[in-house]
mmCIF file of C-alpha atoms in Angstrom:
data_model
loop_
_atom_site.group_PDB
_atom_site.id
_atom_site.type_symbol
_atom_site.label_atom_id
_atom_site.label_comp_id
_atom_site.label_asym_id
_atom_site.label_seq_id
_atom_site.Cartn_x
_atom_site.Cartn_y
_atom_site.Cartn_z
ATOM 1 C CA MET A 1 -102.338 -38.141 -86.740
ATOM 2 C CA SER A 2 -104.390 -38.793 -83.609
ATOM 3 C CA THR A 3 -108.008 -37.853 -83.245
ATOM 4 C CA PRO A 4 -108.857 -35.611 -80.295
ATOM 5 C CA ALA A 5 -110.758 -37.596 -77.683
ATOM 6 C CA PHE A 6 -112.893 -34.889 -76.087
ATOM 7 C CA GLY A 7 -115.554 -33.845 -78.594
ATOM 8 C CA GLY A 8 -113.000 -32.623 -81.105
ATOM 9 C CA ARG A 9 -110.763 -31.054 -78.461
ATOM 10 C CA THR A 10 -107.283 -32.155 -77.544
ATOM 11 C CA LEU A 11 -106.375 -32.842 -73.923
ATOM 12 C CA ASN A 12 -104.563 -29.495 -73.802
ATOM 13 C CA GLN A 13 -107.671 -27.684 -75.013
ATOM 14 C CA THR A 14 -109.926 -29.551 -72.593
ATOM 15 C CA LEU A 15 -107.641 -28.873 -69.634
ATOM 16 C CA ALA A 16 -107.315 -25.190 -70.537
ATOM 17 C CA LEU A 17 -111.093 -24.868 -70.808
ATOM 18 C CA ALA A 18 -111.768 -26.707 -67.533
ATOM 19 C CA PHE A 19 -109.087 -24.894 -65.533
ATOM 20 C CA GLY A 20 -110.067 -21.586 -67.109
ATOM 21 C CA ALA A 21 -113.703 -22.018 -66.140
ATOM 22 C CA VAL A 22 -112.785 -23.007 -62.576
ATOM 23 C CA TYR A 23 -110.316 -20.151 -62.076
ATOM 24 C CA ALA A 24 -112.767 -17.607 -63.512
ATOM 25 C CA LEU A 25 -115.502 -18.913 -61.212
ATOM 26 C CA VAL A 26 -113.163 -18.778 -58.207
ATOM 27 C CA GLY A 27 -112.286 -15.202 -59.143
ATOM 28 C CA LEU A 28 -115.946 -14.227 -59.210
ATOM 29 C CA LEU A 29 -116.776 -16.081 -55.979
ATOM 30 C CA GLY A 30 -113.825 -14.443 -54.283
ATOM 31 C CA PHE A 31 -115.444 -11.036 -54.613
ATOM 32 C CA ALA A 32 -118.379 -12.304 -52.535
ATOM 33 C CA VAL A 33 -116.135 -12.954 -49.522
ATOM 34 C CA SER A 34 -113.307 -10.429 -49.817
ATOM 35 C CA GLY A 35 -115.172 -7.148 -49.421
ATOM 36 C CA ASP A 36 -113.918 -6.556 -45.892
ATOM 37 C CA VAL A 37 -110.174 -7.020 -46.552
ATOM 38 C CA ASP A 38 -107.693 -4.706 -48.255
ATOM 39 C CA PHE A 39 -107.756 -4.883 -52.045
ATOM 40 C CA ALA A 40 -104.045 -5.775 -52.103
ATOM 41 C CA GLY A 41 -102.385 -6.956 -48.924
ATOM 42 C CA LYS A 42 -101.068 -9.780 -46.786
ATOM 43 C CA GLN A 43 -104.457 -10.625 -45.343
ATOM 44 C CA GLY A 44 -107.203 -12.280 -47.302
ATOM 45 C CA ALA A 45 -110.710 -13.515 -46.705
ATOM 46 C CA SER A 46 -111.271 -17.267 -46.705
ATOM 47 C CA LEU A 47 -112.810 -18.915 -49.762
ATOM 48 C CA LEU A 48 -112.932 -22.655 -49.119
ATOM 49 C CA GLY A 49 -109.736 -22.393 -47.050
ATOM 50 C CA PHE A 50 -107.871 -20.237 -49.564
ATOM 51 C CA ASP A 51 -107.076 -16.614 -48.742
ATOM 52 C CA VAL A 52 -108.276 -14.129 -51.353
ATOM 53 C CA ASN A 53 -108.436 -10.369 -51.721
ATOM 54 C CA GLY A 54 -109.565 -8.142 -54.567
ATOM 55 C CA LEU A 55 -106.270 -8.333 -56.445
ATOM 56 C CA HIS A 56 -106.109 -12.121 -56.011
ATOM 57 C CA ASN A 57 -109.639 -12.336 -57.441
ATOM 58 C CA ILE A 58 -108.677 -10.272 -60.470
ATOM 59 C CA VAL A 59 -105.620 -12.477 -61.057
ATOM 60 C CA HIS A 60 -107.855 -15.576 -60.936
ATOM 61 C CA LEU A 61 -110.286 -13.963 -63.375
ATOM 62 C CA LEU A 62 -107.529 -13.003 -65.817
ATOM 63 C CA ILE A 63 -105.970 -16.468 -65.693
ATOM 64 C CA GLY A 64 -109.398 -18.015 -66.195
ATOM 65 C CA VAL A 65 -110.199 -15.818 -69.179
ATOM 66 C CA ALA A 66 -106.754 -16.439 -70.707
ATOM 67 C CA LEU A 67 -107.126 -20.211 -70.408
ATOM 68 C CA VAL A 68 -110.683 -20.231 -71.779
ATOM 69 C CA ALA A 69 -109.646 -18.046 -74.719
ATOM 70 C CA ALA A 70 -106.582 -20.211 -75.376
ATOM 71 C CA SER A 71 -108.677 -23.383 -75.323
ATOM 72 C CA ARG A 72 -110.077 -22.595 -78.770
ATOM 73 C CA ALA A 73 -106.986 -23.916 -80.572
ATOM 74 C CA HIS A 74 -104.518 -26.652 -79.701
ATOM 75 C CA ALA A 75 -101.356 -24.563 -80.100
ATOM 76 C CA SER A 76 -102.624 -21.699 -77.956
ATOM 77 C CA ALA A 77 -103.993 -24.076 -75.306
ATOM 78 C CA LYS A 78 -100.662 -25.877 -75.093
ATOM 79 C CA ALA A 79 -98.741 -22.596 -74.847
ATOM 80 C CA ALA A 80 -101.090 -21.208 -72.188
ATOM 81 C CA ASN A 81 -100.990 -24.419 -70.163
ATOM 82 C CA LEU A 82 -97.185 -24.423 -70.264
ATOM 83 C CA THR A 83 -96.784 -20.735 -69.436
ATOM 84 C CA ILE A 84 -99.414 -20.489 -66.710
ATOM 85 C CA GLY A 85 -98.364 -23.849 -65.289
ATOM 86 C CA ALA A 86 -94.714 -22.777 -65.079
ATOM 87 C CA VAL A 87 -95.698 -19.530 -63.350
ATOM 88 C CA TYR A 88 -97.819 -21.508 -60.859
ATOM 89 C CA VAL A 89 -94.933 -23.882 -60.081
ATOM 90 C CA LEU A 90 -92.654 -20.878 -59.555
ATOM 91 C CA LEU A 91 -95.251 -19.237 -57.316
ATOM 92 C CA ALA A 92 -95.637 -22.468 -55.322
ATOM 93 C CA VAL A 93 -91.887 -22.546 -54.705
ATOM 94 C CA LEU A 94 -91.520 -18.842 -53.905
ATOM 95 C CA GLY A 95 -94.856 -18.425 -52.130
ATOM 96 C CA PRO A 96 -93.813 -19.676 -48.694
ATOM 97 C CA PHE A 97 -90.892 -17.222 -48.725
ATOM 98 C CA ILE A 98 -93.099 -14.213 -49.461
ATOM 99 C CA ASN A 99 -95.935 -15.029 -47.054
ATOM 100 C CA ASP A 100 -96.509 -12.178 -44.627
ATOM 101 C CA THR A 101 -93.950 -9.925 -46.309
ATOM 102 C CA ALA A 102 -94.473 -6.703 -48.252
ATOM 103 C CA ALA A 103 -94.276 -8.774 -51.469
ATOM 104 C CA ASP A 104 -97.393 -10.745 -50.522
ATOM 105 C CA ILE A 105 -99.980 -8.476 -52.132
ATOM 106 C CA ILE A 106 -102.451 -11.233 -52.993
ATOM 107 C CA GLY A 107 -102.878 -12.694 -49.499
ATOM 108 C CA LEU A 108 -101.314 -16.120 -50.014
ATOM 109 C CA ASN A 109 -101.553 -18.990 -47.537
ATOM 110 C CA GLY A 110 -100.409 -22.609 -47.346
ATOM 111 C CA ALA A 111 -103.471 -23.929 -49.177
ATOM 112 C CA ASP A 112 -102.680 -21.574 -52.066
ATOM 113 C CA HIS A 113 -99.148 -22.945 -52.335
ATOM 114 C CA VAL A 114 -100.372 -26.537 -52.531
ATOM 115 C CA LEU A 115 -103.032 -25.675 -55.113
ATOM 116 C CA HIS A 116 -100.553 -23.665 -57.188
ATOM 117 C CA LEU A 117 -98.097 -26.560 -57.160
ATOM 118 C CA LEU A 118 -100.714 -29.155 -58.139
ATOM 119 C CA SER A 119 -102.233 -26.912 -60.820
ATOM 120 C CA GLY A 120 -98.832 -25.974 -62.183
ATOM 121 C CA VAL A 121 -97.523 -29.524 -62.361
ATOM 122 C CA LEU A 122 -100.694 -30.730 -64.083
ATOM 123 C CA LEU A 123 -100.735 -27.852 -66.587
ATOM 124 C CA VAL A 124 -97.031 -28.221 -67.432
ATOM 125 C CA GLY A 125 -97.257 -32.014 -67.528
ATOM 126 C CA VAL A 126 -100.134 -32.018 -69.981
ATOM 127 C CA ALA A 127 -98.535 -29.275 -72.089
ATOM 128 C CA VAL A 128 -95.310 -31.256 -72.364
ATOM 129 C CA ALA A 129 -96.572 -34.834 -72.565
ATOM 130 C CA ALA A 130 -100.038 -34.843 -74.116
ATOM 131 C CA ASP A 131 -101.206 -34.529 -77.695
ATOM 132 C CA LYS A 132 -97.797 -35.231 -79.197
ATOM 133 C CA ASN A 133 -99.319 -36.615 -82.393
ATOM 134 C CA THR A 134 -101.921 -33.891 -82.843
ATOM 135 C CA ARG A 135 -101.607 -32.118 -86.160
ATOM 136 C CA VAL A 136 -102.082 -28.384 -85.742
ATOM 137 C CA THR A 137 -104.344 -26.788 -88.338
ATOM 138 C CA VAL A 138 -104.848 -23.088 -88.785
#
């Protein structure tokens, strides 16, 4: 059995907590800049180069809360990292095809696609490859 390296947390737990905190913060900050755009629509307000609207902010908040909550246990962190990461990879692939269409209700742009791909690959990669020798306790 391996010993978790991050203050008693596995890499999956640490990544889920870090990504969760960042995505929740981005969701909150998004509300500060997106007041003058439609809640759900193709156009978004810029937050550090990323387009956001009210619905996009809520999605970021929900993902952040889910990851933070999942970070409490190894098994749930690994499952959340894998699931959310896979959805992000899928969104990165499909995103360019839905930009500026009726399906783009969260105001995506190119920067979003790159971030979703990088986040997704990292989340899936850690979920699949890390903590293989960690014994799960209930």
